[in-house]
């Protein structure tokens, strides 16, 4: 079965908000764009979410961003949090757990 992969553009407003509101002195933030994987000759597709990978010298926190840019999914905690709460988590625990 053949597939087609389309790369989605990472929302630039999310990048701007994070860079402005998060103290990045000891954090490394990477933004990975999501994809749509379409199965040719079918009406099926799979959507891979955008990923925000925040790390410091000890730990890494991965967040998944789907269509709703106001909500962020944290797979390690199995929780959906608001974007403002996510920013608060990054700022208060400047050393990621």
C-alpha atoms as a PDB file:
ATOM      1  CA  UNK A   1       0.000   0.000   0.000  1.00  0.00           C
ATOM      2  CA  UNK A   2       1.428   3.360  -1.001  1.00  0.00           C
ATOM      3  CA  UNK A   3       1.329   6.355   1.286  1.00  0.00           C
ATOM      4  CA  UNK A   4       1.733  10.090   0.954  1.00  0.00           C
ATOM      5  CA  UNK A   5       3.235  12.149   3.764  1.00  0.00           C
ATOM      6  CA  UNK A   6       2.491  15.857   4.093  1.00  0.00           C
ATOM      7  CA  UNK A   7       4.423  17.989   6.557  1.00  0.00           C
ATOM      8  CA  UNK A   8       2.308  20.415   8.565  1.00  0.00           C
ATOM      9  CA  UNK A   9       3.574  23.886   9.403  1.00  0.00           C
ATOM     10  CA  UNK A  10       4.301  24.354  13.090  1.00  0.00           C
ATOM     11  CA  UNK A  11       2.129  27.232  14.413  1.00  0.00           C
ATOM     12  CA  UNK A  12       4.426  30.263  14.507  1.00  0.00           C
ATOM     13  CA  UNK A  13       2.373  31.953  17.238  1.00  0.00           C
ATOM     14  CA  UNK A  14       3.122  29.054  19.586  1.00  0.00           C
ATOM     15  CA  UNK A  15       6.858  29.462  18.959  1.00  0.00           C
ATOM     16  CA  UNK A  16       6.622  33.197  19.637  1.00  0.00           C
ATOM     17  CA  UNK A  17       4.627  32.722  22.851  1.00  0.00           C
ATOM     18  CA  UNK A  18       7.047  30.146  24.213  1.00  0.00           C
ATOM     19  CA  UNK A  19      10.132  32.175  23.352  1.00  0.00           C
ATOM     20  CA  UNK A  20       8.647  35.301  24.938  1.00  0.00           C
ATOM     21  CA  UNK A  21       7.079  33.810  28.063  1.00  0.00           C
ATOM     22  CA  UNK A  22       9.426  30.987  29.053  1.00  0.00           C
ATOM     23  CA  UNK A  23      12.718  31.626  30.792  1.00  0.00           C
ATOM     24  CA  UNK A  24      15.038  29.768  28.442  1.00  0.00           C
ATOM     25  CA  UNK A  25      18.312  30.423  30.210  1.00  0.00           C
ATOM     26  CA  UNK A  26      18.919  26.737  30.952  1.00  0.00           C
ATOM     27  CA  UNK A  27      16.294  25.142  28.673  1.00  0.00           C
ATOM     28  CA  UNK A  28      16.697  23.892  25.126  1.00  0.00           C
ATOM     29  CA  UNK A  29      13.416  24.015  23.172  1.00  0.00           C
ATOM     30  CA  UNK A  30      12.929  22.156  19.884  1.00  0.00           C
ATOM     31  CA  UNK A  31       9.841  22.397  17.685  1.00  0.00           C
ATOM     32  CA  UNK A  32       9.068  19.413  15.450  1.00  0.00           C
ATOM     33  CA  UNK A  33       6.352  19.733  12.843  1.00  0.00           C
ATOM     34  CA  UNK A  34       3.600  17.154  12.589  1.00  0.00           C
ATOM     35  CA  UNK A  35       2.575  15.159   9.525  1.00  0.00           C
ATOM     36  CA  UNK A  36      -0.491  13.839   7.766  1.00  0.00           C
ATOM     37  CA  UNK A  37       0.057  10.329   6.446  1.00  0.00           C
ATOM     38  CA  UNK A  38      -2.455   9.487   3.720  1.00  0.00           C
ATOM     39  CA  UNK A  39      -3.062   5.977   2.462  1.00  0.00           C
ATOM     40  CA  UNK A  40      -3.449   6.240  -1.296  1.00  0.00           C
ATOM     41  CA  UNK A  41      -6.674   4.990  -2.912  1.00  0.00           C
ATOM     42  CA  UNK A  42      -8.466   5.036   0.467  1.00  0.00           C
ATOM     43  CA  UNK A  43     -10.195   7.643   2.582  1.00  0.00           C
ATOM     44  CA  UNK A  44      -7.892   6.896   5.536  1.00  0.00           C
ATOM     45  CA  UNK A  45      -5.210   9.105   6.987  1.00  0.00           C
ATOM     46  CA  UNK A  46      -3.235   9.384  10.197  1.00  0.00           C
ATOM     47  CA  UNK A  47      -2.323  12.670  11.806  1.00  0.00           C
ATOM     48  CA  UNK A  48       0.970  12.903  13.686  1.00  0.00           C
ATOM     49  CA  UNK A  49       0.907  15.827  16.158  1.00  0.00           C
ATOM     50  CA  UNK A  50       3.431  18.633  16.452  1.00  0.00           C
ATOM     51  CA  UNK A  51       5.984  18.045  19.218  1.00  0.00           C
ATOM     52  CA  UNK A  52       7.605  20.469  21.590  1.00  0.00           C
ATOM     53  CA  UNK A  53      10.708  18.981  23.201  1.00  0.00           C
ATOM     54  CA  UNK A  54      12.045  20.905  26.182  1.00  0.00           C
ATOM     55  CA  UNK A  55      15.217  19.696  27.837  1.00  0.00           C
ATOM     56  CA  UNK A  56      17.867  20.750  30.284  1.00  0.00           C
ATOM     57  CA  UNK A  57      21.064  19.011  31.347  1.00  0.00           C
ATOM     58  CA  UNK A  58      19.158  16.342  33.316  1.00  0.00           C
ATOM     59  CA  UNK A  59      15.672  15.765  31.890  1.00  0.00           C
ATOM     60  CA  UNK A  60      13.421  16.045  28.858  1.00  0.00           C
ATOM     61  CA  UNK A  61       9.731  16.950  28.650  1.00  0.00           C
ATOM     62  CA  UNK A  62       7.814  16.142  25.471  1.00  0.00           C
ATOM     63  CA  UNK A  63       4.516  17.859  24.718  1.00  0.00           C
ATOM     64  CA  UNK A  64       2.188  17.031  21.843  1.00  0.00           C
ATOM     65  CA  UNK A  65       0.228  19.751  20.092  1.00  0.00           C
ATOM     66  CA  UNK A  66      -2.817  18.747  18.036  1.00  0.00           C
ATOM     67  CA  UNK A  67      -5.306  20.989  16.197  1.00  0.00           C
ATOM     68  CA  UNK A  68      -6.357  22.848  19.329  1.00  0.00           C
ATOM     69  CA  UNK A  69      -3.400  25.115  20.023  1.00  0.00           C
ATOM     70  CA  UNK A  70      -4.854  26.126  23.387  1.00  0.00           C
ATOM     71  CA  UNK A  71      -4.346  22.604  24.786  1.00  0.00           C
ATOM     72  CA  UNK A  72      -1.143  20.604  25.146  1.00  0.00           C
ATOM     73  CA  UNK A  73      -0.921  16.858  25.809  1.00  0.00           C
ATOM     74  CA  UNK A  74       1.843  15.662  28.142  1.00  0.00           C
ATOM     75  CA  UNK A  75       2.232  11.921  27.445  1.00  0.00           C
ATOM     76  CA  UNK A  76       4.472  11.199  30.440  1.00  0.00           C
ATOM     77  CA  UNK A  77       1.789  12.508  32.822  1.00  0.00           C
ATOM     78  CA  UNK A  78      -1.078  11.355  30.576  1.00  0.00           C
ATOM     79  CA  UNK A  79      -2.635  14.796  30.985  1.00  0.00           C
ATOM     80  CA  UNK A  80      -4.067  17.534  28.824  1.00  0.00           C
ATOM     81  CA  UNK A  81      -3.227  21.015  30.097  1.00  0.00           C
ATOM     82  CA  UNK A  82      -3.945  24.497  28.831  1.00  0.00           C
ATOM     83  CA  UNK A  83      -1.159  26.291  27.037  1.00  0.00           C
ATOM     84  CA  UNK A  84      -0.894  28.862  29.830  1.00  0.00           C
ATOM     85  CA  UNK A  85      -0.561  26.050  32.392  1.00  0.00           C
ATOM     86  CA  UNK A  86       2.178  24.500  30.232  1.00  0.00           C
ATOM     87  CA  UNK A  87       4.086  27.793  30.246  1.00  0.00           C
ATOM     88  CA  UNK A  88       3.672  27.961  34.019  1.00  0.00           C
ATOM     89  CA  UNK A  89       5.031  24.419  34.373  1.00  0.00           C
ATOM     90  CA  UNK A  90       8.097  25.305  32.316  1.00  0.00           C
ATOM     91  CA  UNK A  91       8.754  28.502  34.263  1.00  0.00           C
ATOM     92  CA  UNK A  92       8.167  27.179  37.783  1.00  0.00           C
ATOM     93  CA  UNK A  93      10.039  23.928  37.398  1.00  0.00           C
ATOM     94  CA  UNK A  94      12.898  25.521  35.555  1.00  0.00           C
ATOM     95  CA  UNK A  95      14.598  22.220  36.166  1.00  0.00           C
ATOM     96  CA  UNK A  96      12.215  19.856  34.371  1.00  0.00           C
ATOM     97  CA  UNK A  97      11.160  16.812  36.353  1.00  0.00           C
END
